[in-house]
PDB file of C-alpha atoms in Angstrom:
ATOM      1  CA  UNK A   1      20.022  -2.264   5.266  1.00 59.00           C
ATOM      2  CA  UNK A   2      22.481  -2.813   8.260  1.00 61.00           C
ATOM      3  CA  UNK A   3      22.393  -5.808  10.618  1.00 68.00           C
ATOM      4  CA  UNK A   4      20.562  -3.934  13.154  1.00 69.00           C
ATOM      5  CA  UNK A   5      17.521  -2.339  10.812  1.00 67.00           C
ATOM      6  CA  UNK A   6      17.293  -6.383   9.367  1.00 74.00           C
ATOM      7  CA  UNK A   7      17.069  -7.780  12.948  1.00 82.00           C
ATOM      8  CA  UNK A   8      14.679  -5.231  14.061  1.00 80.00           C
ATOM      9  CA  UNK A   9      12.511  -5.710  11.003  1.00 83.00           C
ATOM     10  CA  UNK A  10      12.603  -9.775  11.973  1.00 88.00           C
ATOM     11  CA  UNK A  11      11.968  -8.883  15.236  1.00 91.00           C
ATOM     12  CA  UNK A  12       8.821  -6.645  14.469  1.00 90.00           C
ATOM     13  CA  UNK A  13       7.886  -9.751  11.926  1.00 92.00           C
ATOM     14  CA  UNK A  14       7.680 -12.287  14.793  1.00 94.00           C
ATOM     15  CA  UNK A  15       5.979  -9.786  16.953  1.00 94.00           C
ATOM     16  CA  UNK A  16       3.146  -9.406  14.549  1.00 95.00           C
ATOM     17  CA  UNK A  17       2.431 -12.848  13.997  1.00 95.00           C
ATOM     18  CA  UNK A  18       2.407 -13.489  17.778  1.00 95.00           C
ATOM     19  CA  UNK A  19       0.032 -10.565  17.849  1.00 95.00           C
ATOM     20  CA  UNK A  20      -3.420 -12.716  17.683  1.00 94.00           C
ATOM     21  CA  UNK A  21      -2.301 -14.845  20.728  1.00 92.00           C
ATOM     22  CA  UNK A  22      -2.739 -11.586  23.121  1.00 93.00           C
ATOM     23  CA  UNK A  23      -5.089  -9.603  20.912  1.00 92.00           C
ATOM     24  CA  UNK A  24      -8.082 -11.958  20.721  1.00 91.00           C
ATOM     25  CA  UNK A  25     -11.108  -9.075  19.931  1.00 91.00           C
ATOM     26  CA  UNK A  26     -12.176  -8.974  16.491  1.00 93.00           C
ATOM     27  CA  UNK A  27     -12.421  -4.871  16.324  1.00 93.00           C
ATOM     28  CA  UNK A  28      -8.382  -4.809  16.971  1.00 94.00           C
ATOM     29  CA  UNK A  29      -7.622  -7.957  14.684  1.00 95.00           C
ATOM     30  CA  UNK A  30      -9.810  -5.753  12.099  1.00 95.00           C
ATOM     31  CA  UNK A  31      -7.766  -2.751  12.393  1.00 95.00           C
ATOM     32  CA  UNK A  32      -4.231  -4.807  11.866  1.00 96.00           C
ATOM     33  CA  UNK A  33      -5.961  -5.978   8.999  1.00 97.00           C
ATOM     34  CA  UNK A  34      -6.324  -3.202   7.182  1.00 96.00           C
ATOM     35  CA  UNK A  35      -3.182  -1.668   8.660  1.00 96.00           C
ATOM     36  CA  UNK A  36      -1.338  -4.626   6.610  1.00 97.00           C
ATOM     37  CA  UNK A  37      -3.342  -3.596   3.268  1.00 97.00           C
ATOM     38  CA  UNK A  38      -2.363  -0.299   3.340  1.00 96.00           C
ATOM     39  CA  UNK A  39       1.103  -0.824   4.559  1.00 96.00           C
ATOM     40  CA  UNK A  40       0.905  -2.882   1.317  1.00 96.00           C
ATOM     41  CA  UNK A  41      -0.293  -0.604  -0.742  1.00 96.00           C
ATOM     42  CA  UNK A  42       2.432   2.417   0.856  1.00 95.00           C
ATOM     43  CA  UNK A  43       5.479  -0.051   0.131  1.00 95.00           C
ATOM     44  CA  UNK A  44       4.684  -0.666  -3.174  1.00 95.00           C
ATOM     45  CA  UNK A  45       4.425   3.405  -4.365  1.00 95.00           C
ATOM     46  CA  UNK A  46       7.064   4.077  -2.137  1.00 94.00           C
ATOM     47  CA  UNK A  47       9.156   2.023  -4.951  1.00 93.00           C
ATOM     48  CA  UNK A  48       7.918   4.429  -7.762  1.00 91.00           C
ATOM     49  CA  UNK A  49       7.440   7.562  -5.917  1.00 92.00           C
ATOM     50  CA  UNK A  50      10.748   6.978  -3.465  1.00 89.00           C
ATOM     51  CA  UNK A  51      12.993   4.984  -5.076  1.00 91.00           C
ATOM     52  CA  UNK A  52      12.455   5.642  -8.540  1.00 89.00           C
ATOM     53  CA  UNK A  53      11.323   9.166  -7.915  1.00 88.00           C
ATOM     54  CA  UNK A  54       8.162   8.956 -10.091  1.00 88.00           C
ATOM     55  CA  UNK A  55       5.611  11.442  -9.045  1.00 86.00           C
ATOM     56  CA  UNK A  56       2.677   8.524  -9.789  1.00 87.00           C
ATOM     57  CA  UNK A  57      -0.610  10.364  -8.256  1.00 87.00           C
ATOM     58  CA  UNK A  58      -2.617   7.175  -9.515  1.00 87.00           C
ATOM     59  CA  UNK A  59      -1.311   4.768  -7.977  1.00 92.00           C
ATOM     60  CA  UNK A  60      -4.397   4.629  -5.568  1.00 93.00           C
ATOM     61  CA  UNK A  61      -6.151   3.714  -8.769  1.00 94.00           C
ATOM     62  CA  UNK A  62      -4.385   0.410  -9.255  1.00 96.00           C
ATOM     63  CA  UNK A  63      -5.551  -0.042  -5.815  1.00 96.00           C
ATOM     64  CA  UNK A  64      -9.190   0.392  -6.759  1.00 95.00           C
ATOM     65  CA  UNK A  65      -8.554  -1.619  -9.950  1.00 96.00           C
ATOM     66  CA  UNK A  66      -7.957  -4.699  -7.270  1.00 96.00           C
ATOM     67  CA  UNK A  67     -10.899  -3.987  -5.765  1.00 97.00           C
ATOM     68  CA  UNK A  68     -13.490  -3.655  -8.283  1.00 97.00           C
ATOM     69  CA  UNK A  69     -11.958  -6.687 -10.201  1.00 97.00           C
ATOM     70  CA  UNK A  70     -12.208  -9.104  -7.054  1.00 97.00           C
ATOM     71  CA  UNK A  71     -15.696  -7.929  -6.719  1.00 96.00           C
ATOM     72  CA  UNK A  72     -16.830  -8.166 -10.312  1.00 96.00           C
ATOM     73  CA  UNK A  73     -15.333 -11.498 -10.725  1.00 96.00           C
ATOM     74  CA  UNK A  74     -16.903 -13.082  -7.634  1.00 96.00           C
ATOM     75  CA  UNK A  75     -20.180 -11.306  -8.120  1.00 93.00           C
ATOM     76  CA  UNK A  76     -20.902 -12.033 -12.173  1.00 91.00           C
ATOM     77  CA  UNK A  77     -18.600 -14.704 -12.753  1.00 92.00           C
ATOM     78  CA  UNK A  78     -19.016 -16.447  -9.787  1.00 92.00           C
ATOM     79  CA  UNK A  79     -15.064 -16.971  -9.797  1.00 95.00           C
ATOM     80  CA  UNK A  80     -13.144 -18.344  -6.551  1.00 95.00           C
ATOM     81  CA  UNK A  81     -12.682 -15.438  -4.319  1.00 96.00           C
ATOM     82  CA  UNK A  82      -8.697 -16.873  -3.793  1.00 96.00           C
ATOM     83  CA  UNK A  83      -8.710 -16.699  -7.784  1.00 97.00           C
ATOM     84  CA  UNK A  84      -9.894 -12.952  -7.656  1.00 97.00           C
ATOM     85  CA  UNK A  85      -7.504 -11.816  -5.415  1.00 97.00           C
ATOM     86  CA  UNK A  86      -4.544 -12.688  -7.444  1.00 97.00           C
ATOM     87  CA  UNK A  87      -6.673 -11.550 -10.599  1.00 97.00           C
ATOM     88  CA  UNK A  88      -7.072  -7.995  -9.135  1.00 96.00           C
ATOM     89  CA  UNK A  89      -3.023  -7.830  -9.153  1.00 96.00           C
ATOM     90  CA  UNK A  90      -3.248  -9.056 -13.133  1.00 97.00           C
ATOM     91  CA  UNK A  91      -5.772  -6.237 -14.274  1.00 97.00           C
ATOM     92  CA  UNK A  92      -3.882  -3.794 -11.993  1.00 96.00           C
ATOM     93  CA  UNK A  93      -0.468  -4.676 -13.725  1.00 96.00           C
ATOM     94  CA  UNK A  94      -2.192  -4.193 -17.326  1.00 96.00           C
ATOM     95  CA  UNK A  95      -3.665  -0.698 -16.166  1.00 95.00           C
ATOM     96  CA  UNK A  96      -0.030   0.144 -15.018  1.00 94.00           C
ATOM     97  CA  UNK A  97       1.169  -0.843 -18.152  1.00 93.00           C
ATOM     98  CA  UNK A  98      -1.354   1.592 -20.144  1.00 91.00           C
ATOM     99  CA  UNK A  99      -1.113   4.408 -17.872  1.00 91.00           C
ATOM    100  CA  UNK A 100       2.862   3.859 -18.551  1.00 89.00           C
ATOM    101  CA  UNK A 101       3.140   4.446 -21.850  1.00 86.00           C
ATOM    102  CA  UNK A 102       2.571   8.371 -21.994  1.00 86.00           C
ATOM    103  CA  UNK A 103       3.662   8.845 -18.813  1.00 86.00           C
ATOM    104  CA  UNK A 104       7.251   7.057 -19.422  1.00 82.00           C
ATOM    105  CA  UNK A 105       8.647  10.382 -21.165  1.00 81.00           C
ATOM    106  CA  UNK A 106       6.863  12.787 -19.254  1.00 81.00           C
ATOM    107  CA  UNK A 107       8.446  15.026 -17.112  1.00 80.00           C
ATOM    108  CA  UNK A 108       7.523  17.011 -13.811  1.00 77.00           C
ATOM    109  CA  UNK A 109       3.899  18.389 -13.217  1.00 85.00           C
ATOM    110  CA  UNK A 110       2.905  16.492 -16.778  1.00 88.00           C
ATOM    111  CA  UNK A 111       3.499  13.243 -15.020  1.00 88.00           C
ATOM    112  CA  UNK A 112       1.057  13.963 -11.330  1.00 88.00           C
ATOM    113  CA  UNK A 113      -1.208  15.861 -14.036  1.00 90.00           C
ATOM    114  CA  UNK A 114      -1.604  12.452 -16.431  1.00 90.00           C
ATOM    115  CA  UNK A 115      -1.546  10.175 -13.311  1.00 90.00           C
ATOM    116  CA  UNK A 116      -4.032  11.926 -11.389  1.00 90.00           C
ATOM    117  CA  UNK A 117      -6.437  12.354 -14.191  1.00 92.00           C
ATOM    118  CA  UNK A 118      -6.064   8.436 -14.978  1.00 92.00           C
ATOM    119  CA  UNK A 119      -7.331   8.058 -11.239  1.00 92.00           C
ATOM    120  CA  UNK A 120      -9.898  10.419 -12.032  1.00 92.00           C
ATOM    121  CA  UNK A 121     -11.157   8.305 -14.707  1.00 93.00           C
ATOM    122  CA  UNK A 122     -11.465   5.164 -13.368  1.00 94.00           C
ATOM    123  CA  UNK A 123     -13.635   6.468 -10.636  1.00 93.00           C
ATOM    124  CA  UNK A 124     -16.055   8.004 -13.784  1.00 94.00           C
ATOM    125  CA  UNK A 125     -16.280   4.634 -15.372  1.00 94.00           C
ATOM    126  CA  UNK A 126     -17.078   2.668 -11.896  1.00 95.00           C
ATOM    127  CA  UNK A 127     -19.612   5.421 -11.506  1.00 94.00           C
ATOM    128  CA  UNK A 128     -21.104   5.524 -14.890  1.00 94.00           C
ATOM    129  CA  UNK A 129     -21.012   1.482 -15.354  1.00 92.00           C
ATOM    130  CA  UNK A 130     -23.791   1.039 -12.482  1.00 90.00           C
ATOM    131  CA  UNK A 131     -24.850  -2.071 -14.355  1.00 91.00           C
ATOM    132  CA  UNK A 132     -21.360  -3.736 -13.511  1.00 93.00           C
ATOM    133  CA  UNK A 133     -19.675  -2.338 -10.744  1.00 93.00           C
ATOM    134  CA  UNK A 134     -22.894  -0.910  -8.809  1.00 92.00           C
ATOM    135  CA  UNK A 135     -22.467   2.950  -9.372  1.00 92.00           C
ATOM    136  CA  UNK A 136     -22.377   5.370  -6.657  1.00 90.00           C
ATOM    137  CA  UNK A 137     -23.873   2.127  -4.468  1.00 91.00           C
ATOM    138  CA  UNK A 138     -20.651  -0.089  -5.055  1.00 91.00           C
ATOM    139  CA  UNK A 139     -21.052  -4.071  -4.593  1.00 94.00           C
ATOM    140  CA  UNK A 140     -21.840  -5.657  -1.544  1.00 92.00           C
ATOM    141  CA  UNK A 141     -22.334  -9.202   0.051  1.00 91.00           C
ATOM    142  CA  UNK A 142     -19.000 -10.592  -1.638  1.00 94.00           C
ATOM    143  CA  UNK A 143     -18.056 -14.098  -0.870  1.00 93.00           C
ATOM    144  CA  UNK A 144     -15.767 -15.243   2.002  1.00 90.00           C
ATOM    145  CA  UNK A 145     -12.243 -16.603   1.509  1.00 94.00           C
ATOM    146  CA  UNK A 146     -13.008 -20.144   2.824  1.00 92.00           C
ATOM    147  CA  UNK A 147     -10.666 -23.638   2.532  1.00 93.00           C
ATOM    148  CA  UNK A 148     -13.190 -26.705   2.476  1.00 88.00           C
ATOM    149  CA  UNK A 149     -16.049 -25.678   5.156  1.00 87.00           C
ATOM    150  CA  UNK A 150     -14.022 -23.705   6.901  1.00 91.00           C
ATOM    151  CA  UNK A 151     -14.894 -19.446   6.928  1.00 90.00           C
ATOM    152  CA  UNK A 152     -12.215 -17.087   7.366  1.00 92.00           C
ATOM    153  CA  UNK A 153     -14.441 -15.231   9.359  1.00 87.00           C
ATOM    154  CA  UNK A 154     -14.609 -17.431  12.215  1.00 86.00           C
ATOM    155  CA  UNK A 155     -12.152 -17.485  14.866  1.00 88.00           C
ATOM    156  CA  UNK A 156     -12.588 -13.380  15.254  1.00 89.00           C
ATOM    157  CA  UNK A 157     -10.819 -13.143  12.044  1.00 91.00           C
ATOM    158  CA  UNK A 158      -7.527 -15.265  12.920  1.00 93.00           C
ATOM    159  CA  UNK A 159      -7.357 -16.404   8.952  1.00 94.00           C
ATOM    160  CA  UNK A 160      -7.893 -12.786   7.733  1.00 96.00           C
ATOM    161  CA  UNK A 161      -5.188 -11.630  10.020  1.00 96.00           C
ATOM    162  CA  UNK A 162      -2.831 -14.074   8.839  1.00 96.00           C
ATOM    163  CA  UNK A 163      -3.423 -13.802   5.182  1.00 97.00           C
ATOM    164  CA  UNK A 164      -3.155  -9.885   5.365  1.00 96.00           C
ATOM    165  CA  UNK A 165       0.413 -10.170   7.045  1.00 97.00           C
ATOM    166  CA  UNK A 166       1.617 -12.834   4.336  1.00 97.00           C
ATOM    167  CA  UNK A 167       0.519 -10.631   1.584  1.00 97.00           C
ATOM    168  CA  UNK A 168       2.199  -7.598   3.426  1.00 96.00           C
ATOM    169  CA  UNK A 169       5.256  -9.815   4.261  1.00 96.00           C
ATOM    170  CA  UNK A 170       5.790 -11.622   0.740  1.00 96.00           C
ATOM    171  CA  UNK A 171       5.332  -7.675  -0.667  1.00 95.00           C
ATOM    172  CA  UNK A 172       7.606  -5.954   1.464  1.00 94.00           C
ATOM    173  CA  UNK A 173      10.644  -8.811   0.568  1.00 94.00           C
ATOM    174  CA  UNK A 174       9.901  -8.603  -3.224  1.00 94.00           C
ATOM    175  CA  UNK A 175      10.089  -4.480  -2.961  1.00 93.00           C
ATOM    176  CA  UNK A 176      13.687  -5.204  -0.388  1.00 92.00           C
ATOM    177  CA  UNK A 177      14.890  -7.809  -3.062  1.00 92.00           C
ATOM    178  CA  UNK A 178      13.979  -5.261  -5.978  1.00 93.00           C
ATOM    179  CA  UNK A 179      15.517  -1.950  -4.204  1.00 91.00           C
ATOM    180  CA  UNK A 180      18.869  -3.827  -3.395  1.00 91.00           C
ATOM    181  CA  UNK A 181      19.124  -5.271  -7.128  1.00 92.00           C
ATOM    182  CA  UNK A 182      20.830  -3.446 -10.118  1.00 92.00           C
ATOM    183  CA  UNK A 183      17.445  -2.597 -11.402  1.00 93.00           C
ATOM    184  CA  UNK A 184      16.937  -0.891  -8.331  1.00 91.00           C
ATOM    185  CA  UNK A 185      20.442   1.084  -8.636  1.00 91.00           C
ATOM    186  CA  UNK A 186      19.149   2.017 -11.728  1.00 92.00           C
ATOM    187  CA  UNK A 187      16.224   3.690 -10.687  1.00 91.00           C
ATOM    188  CA  UNK A 188      17.548   5.303  -7.842  1.00 92.00           C
ATOM    189  CA  UNK A 189      19.775   7.104 -10.932  1.00 91.00           C
ATOM    190  CA  UNK A 190      17.135   7.761 -12.772  1.00 89.00           C
ATOM    191  CA  UNK A 191      15.588   9.710  -9.921  1.00 89.00           C
ATOM    192  CA  UNK A 192      18.821  11.560  -8.912  1.00 88.00           C
ATOM    193  CA  UNK A 193      20.012  12.645 -12.323  1.00 88.00           C
ATOM    194  CA  UNK A 194      17.763  11.202 -15.502  1.00 87.00           C
ATOM    195  CA  UNK A 195      20.163  12.851 -17.790  1.00 85.00           C
ATOM    196  CA  UNK A 196      22.921  11.146 -16.256  1.00 86.00           C
ATOM    197  CA  UNK A 197      21.511   7.547 -16.251  1.00 87.00           C
ATOM    198  CA  UNK A 198      20.759   7.895 -19.967  1.00 88.00           C
ATOM    199  CA  UNK A 199      24.355   8.878 -21.003  1.00 88.00           C
ATOM    200  CA  UNK A 200      25.215   5.257 -19.247  1.00 85.00           C
ATOM    201  CA  UNK A 201      22.897   3.777 -21.295  1.00 87.00           C
ATOM    202  CA  UNK A 202      20.031   3.424 -19.020  1.00 88.00           C
ATOM    203  CA  UNK A 203      16.748   3.788 -20.588  1.00 89.00           C
ATOM    204  CA  UNK A 204      14.597   6.075 -18.654  1.00 88.00           C
ATOM    205  CA  UNK A 205      11.034   5.671 -20.084  1.00 89.00           C
ATOM    206  CA  UNK A 206      11.742   1.474 -20.202  1.00 92.00           C
ATOM    207  CA  UNK A 207      12.774   1.984 -16.400  1.00 91.00           C
ATOM    208  CA  UNK A 208       9.484   4.098 -15.994  1.00 91.00           C
ATOM    209  CA  UNK A 209       7.320   1.565 -17.162  1.00 92.00           C
ATOM    210  CA  UNK A 210       8.652  -1.301 -15.110  1.00 93.00           C
ATOM    211  CA  UNK A 211       8.905   0.357 -11.972  1.00 93.00           C
ATOM    212  CA  UNK A 212       4.765   1.208 -12.510  1.00 94.00           C
ATOM    213  CA  UNK A 213       4.077  -2.124 -13.517  1.00 94.00           C
ATOM    214  CA  UNK A 214       6.163  -3.571 -10.855  1.00 94.00           C
ATOM    215  CA  UNK A 215       4.562  -1.467  -7.913  1.00 94.00           C
ATOM    216  CA  UNK A 216       1.029  -2.016  -9.508  1.00 95.00           C
ATOM    217  CA  UNK A 217       1.041  -6.116  -9.151  1.00 96.00           C
ATOM    218  CA  UNK A 218       0.821  -5.850  -5.317  1.00 95.00           C
ATOM    219  CA  UNK A 219      -1.244  -3.259  -5.012  1.00 96.00           C
ATOM    220  CA  UNK A 220      -4.234  -4.588  -6.813  1.00 97.00           C
ATOM    221  CA  UNK A 221      -3.824  -7.700  -5.250  1.00 97.00           C
ATOM    222  CA  UNK A 222      -4.067  -5.905  -1.730  1.00 97.00           C
ATOM    223  CA  UNK A 223      -6.912  -4.208  -3.391  1.00 96.00           C
ATOM    224  CA  UNK A 224      -8.371  -7.987  -4.238  1.00 97.00           C
ATOM    225  CA  UNK A 225      -8.040  -8.908  -0.479  1.00 97.00           C
ATOM    226  CA  UNK A 226      -9.297  -5.987   0.790  1.00 97.00           C
ATOM    227  CA  UNK A 227     -12.826  -6.247  -1.443  1.00 96.00           C
ATOM    228  CA  UNK A 228     -12.861  -9.918  -0.542  1.00 96.00           C
ATOM    229  CA  UNK A 229     -12.103  -9.029   3.415  1.00 96.00           C
ATOM    230  CA  UNK A 230     -14.728  -6.306   3.468  1.00 95.00           C
ATOM    231  CA  UNK A 231     -16.841  -7.815   0.900  1.00 94.00           C
ATOM    232  CA  UNK A 232     -17.514  -4.318  -0.365  1.00 94.00           C
ATOM    233  CA  UNK A 233     -16.477  -2.835  -3.810  1.00 94.00           C
ATOM    234  CA  UNK A 234     -17.044   0.682  -3.082  1.00 93.00           C
ATOM    235  CA  UNK A 235     -16.061   3.904  -5.067  1.00 93.00           C
ATOM    236  CA  UNK A 236     -14.731   5.640  -1.707  1.00 91.00           C
ATOM    237  CA  UNK A 237     -11.479   3.462  -2.963  1.00 91.00           C
ATOM    238  CA  UNK A 238     -10.881   6.078  -5.332  1.00 90.00           C
ATOM    239  CA  UNK A 239     -11.088   9.149  -3.203  1.00 84.00           C
ATOM    240  CA  UNK A 240      -8.901  11.663  -2.308  1.00 83.00           C
ATOM    241  CA  UNK A 241      -8.501  10.822   1.518  1.00 82.00           C
ATOM    242  CA  UNK A 242      -7.349   7.098   0.826  1.00 86.00           C
ATOM    243  CA  UNK A 243      -4.934   8.697  -1.428  1.00 88.00           C
ATOM    244  CA  UNK A 244      -3.862  11.409   1.127  1.00 87.00           C
ATOM    245  CA  UNK A 245      -3.670   9.259   3.922  1.00 88.00           C
ATOM    246  CA  UNK A 246      -1.508   6.463   2.080  1.00 92.00           C
ATOM    247  CA  UNK A 247       0.645   8.987   0.807  1.00 90.00           C
ATOM    248  CA  UNK A 248       1.142  10.614   4.217  1.00 91.00           C
ATOM    249  CA  UNK A 249       2.554   6.593   5.345  1.00 92.00           C
ATOM    250  CA  UNK A 250       5.092   6.864   2.510  1.00 92.00           C
ATOM    251  CA  UNK A 251       6.351  10.529   3.506  1.00 90.00           C
ATOM    252  CA  UNK A 252       6.305   9.913   7.336  1.00 90.00           C
ATOM    253  CA  UNK A 253       7.905   6.728   7.283  1.00 89.00           C
ATOM    254  CA  UNK A 254      10.481   7.585   4.522  1.00 88.00           C
ATOM    255  CA  UNK A 255      10.233   7.803   1.076  1.00 88.00           C
ATOM    256  CA  UNK A 256      12.500   5.117  -0.878  1.00 86.00           C
ATOM    257  CA  UNK A 257      13.207   3.386   2.533  1.00 88.00           C
ATOM    258  CA  UNK A 258      10.703   0.545   1.656  1.00 88.00           C
ATOM    259  CA  UNK A 259      10.214  -0.719   5.415  1.00 89.00           C
ATOM    260  CA  UNK A 260       9.458   3.139   6.615  1.00 89.00           C
ATOM    261  CA  UNK A 261       6.354   3.075   5.113  1.00 91.00           C
ATOM    262  CA  UNK A 262       5.304  -0.472   6.564  1.00 93.00           C
ATOM    263  CA  UNK A 263       6.003   0.825  10.206  1.00 91.00           C
ATOM    264  CA  UNK A 264       4.383   4.329   9.480  1.00 92.00           C
ATOM    265  CA  UNK A 265       1.195   2.522   8.297  1.00 93.00           C
ATOM    266  CA  UNK A 266       0.544   0.767  11.220  1.00 93.00           C
ATOM    267  CA  UNK A 267       1.067   3.670  13.334  1.00 92.00           C
ATOM    268  CA  UNK A 268      -0.898   6.192  11.499  1.00 92.00           C
ATOM    269  CA  UNK A 269      -3.891   3.031  10.850  1.00 92.00           C
ATOM    270  CA  UNK A 270      -4.457   2.855  14.508  1.00 92.00           C
ATOM    271  CA  UNK A 271      -3.801   6.651  15.293  1.00 89.00           C
ATOM    272  CA  UNK A 272      -6.179   7.885  12.736  1.00 88.00           C
ATOM    273  CA  UNK A 273      -8.844   5.192  13.960  1.00 88.00           C
ATOM    274  CA  UNK A 274      -8.140   6.187  17.698  1.00 87.00           C
ATOM    275  CA  UNK A 275      -9.115   9.832  16.509  1.00 85.00           C
ATOM    276  CA  UNK A 276     -12.398   8.847  14.608  1.00 79.00           C
ATOM    277  CA  UNK A 277     -13.517   7.564  17.999  1.00 73.00           C
ATOM    278  CA  UNK A 278     -12.946  11.060  19.750  1.00 78.00           C
ATOM    279  CA  UNK A 279     -15.161  13.525  19.757  1.00 72.00           C
ATOM    280  CA  UNK A 280     -14.131  16.796  17.655  1.00 68.00           C
ATOM    281  CA  UNK A 281     -11.557  14.590  15.879  1.00 69.00           C
ATOM    282  CA  UNK A 282     -13.441  12.709  13.186  1.00 69.00           C
ATOM    283  CA  UNK A 283     -13.082  15.109  10.666  1.00 72.00           C
ATOM    284  CA  UNK A 284     -10.021  16.599  11.938  1.00 76.00           C
ATOM    285  CA  UNK A 285      -7.895  13.338  12.336  1.00 79.00           C
ATOM    286  CA  UNK A 286      -6.558  13.833   8.596  1.00 76.00           C
ATOM    287  CA  UNK A 287      -5.716  17.515   9.518  1.00 82.00           C
ATOM    288  CA  UNK A 288      -3.529  15.915  12.178  1.00 83.00           C
ATOM    289  CA  UNK A 289      -1.861  13.501  10.086  1.00 84.00           C
ATOM    290  CA  UNK A 290      -0.958  16.285   7.787  1.00 82.00           C
ATOM    291  CA  UNK A 291       0.783  17.991  10.618  1.00 85.00           C
ATOM    292  CA  UNK A 292       2.943  14.798  11.962  1.00 84.00           C
ATOM    293  CA  UNK A 293       3.938  14.923   8.537  1.00 84.00           C
ATOM    294  CA  UNK A 294       5.031  18.047   8.259  1.00 85.00           C
ATOM    295  CA  UNK A 295       7.104  17.955  11.540  1.00 86.00           C
ATOM    296  CA  UNK A 296       8.417  14.776  10.741  1.00 83.00           C
ATOM    297  CA  UNK A 297       9.593  16.134   7.221  1.00 81.00           C
ATOM    298  CA  UNK A 298      10.991  19.168   8.906  1.00 83.00           C
ATOM    299  CA  UNK A 299      13.084  17.125  11.488  1.00 83.00           C
ATOM    300  CA  UNK A 300      13.950  14.115   9.570  1.00 78.00           C
ATOM    301  CA  UNK A 301      13.499  14.936   5.672  1.00 75.00           C
ATOM    302  CA  UNK A 302      14.274  10.959   5.199  1.00 77.00           C
ATOM    303  CA  UNK A 303      11.564  10.254   7.364  1.00 77.00           C
ATOM    304  CA  UNK A 304      10.559   8.394  10.517  1.00 79.00           C
ATOM    305  CA  UNK A 305      12.823   5.705   9.645  1.00 78.00           C
ATOM    306  CA  UNK A 306      15.729   8.162   9.807  1.00 73.00           C
ATOM    307  CA  UNK A 307      15.421   8.385  13.509  1.00 73.00           C
ATOM    308  CA  UNK A 308      14.758   5.443  14.338  1.00 70.00           C
ATOM    309  CA  UNK A 309      18.465   4.394  12.300  1.00 68.00           C
ATOM    310  CA  UNK A 310      20.020   6.895  13.858  1.00 67.00           C
ATOM    311  CA  UNK A 311      18.798   5.433  17.794  1.00 67.00           C
ATOM    312  CA  UNK A 312      19.984   2.371  16.278  1.00 61.00           C
ATOM    313  CA  UNK A 313      23.402   3.500  15.163  1.00 63.00           C
ATOM    314  CA  UNK A 314      24.050   5.517  18.476  1.00 62.00           C
ATOM    315  CA  UNK A 315      27.503   4.707  19.677  1.00 57.00           C
ATOM    316  CA  UNK A 316      27.466   3.791  23.271  1.00 55.00           C
ATOM    317  CA  UNK A 317      29.426   6.005  25.716  1.00 54.00           C
ATOM    318  CA  UNK A 318      32.390   4.560  27.516  1.00 46.00           C
TER     319      UNK A 318
END
């Protein structure tokens, strides 16, 4: 990251922290909170897909596992919602470790098939174990987050807004630190030339296992927060439409850039929400997102973050 990019990211964070001062209605804050959740999932997916080049199409399964972990623990075991959210990250990491073992030594289309099948397997388990998961109807009326007598649903979801922003900020910082660490450099080597990386002593299988687990932790936490915030756990979180939307955020923002998917998630969440209220675009909004993805990748294969970077580094005319 250049100095200008760091400064731009810091300014964006400050502006997001100040948004609730200007935006006081509950609905707009709700859209921001959902955008923060999707951005967290996208930035973690970018670690495995963009930085490591691992075509993990089961990433949304980690999100869904976090959702149902929080829901089951709070409804069946009466666990604190705060602990349930953290537990979502743990179970997602364990699931990532489970799927990483067979994926570690696979190549190409086989990785796509196995990870996609894993996501479908999770969906079928949720649907078949109705006594625990609620089946197709899901689980509802999950407990609110609260501190003492203060329930976070008050004050037009102000507290939920900042919890979502904190989760996104910490997750993004963690991914940036990973990306610029020796481990991150080894992931790029595995992505660009796995044979050369192996010849230099890098264990391709081990790096794939580690990156899948690392990308699952905050994804599961985001899933847990999603369930507690909406007070619902539904099989739709394993759906293809959600996966397509989050993947579009990664690709439009810029795969491997970490920050790109964050900005793309904010833009696409508000765009799709706006189109949902327009007659004729309710169902076509995902087609519009797909067309936008094609156009952005045609103009800048590295994503919108590359276009933004060019504008920041454009030399001034004397």
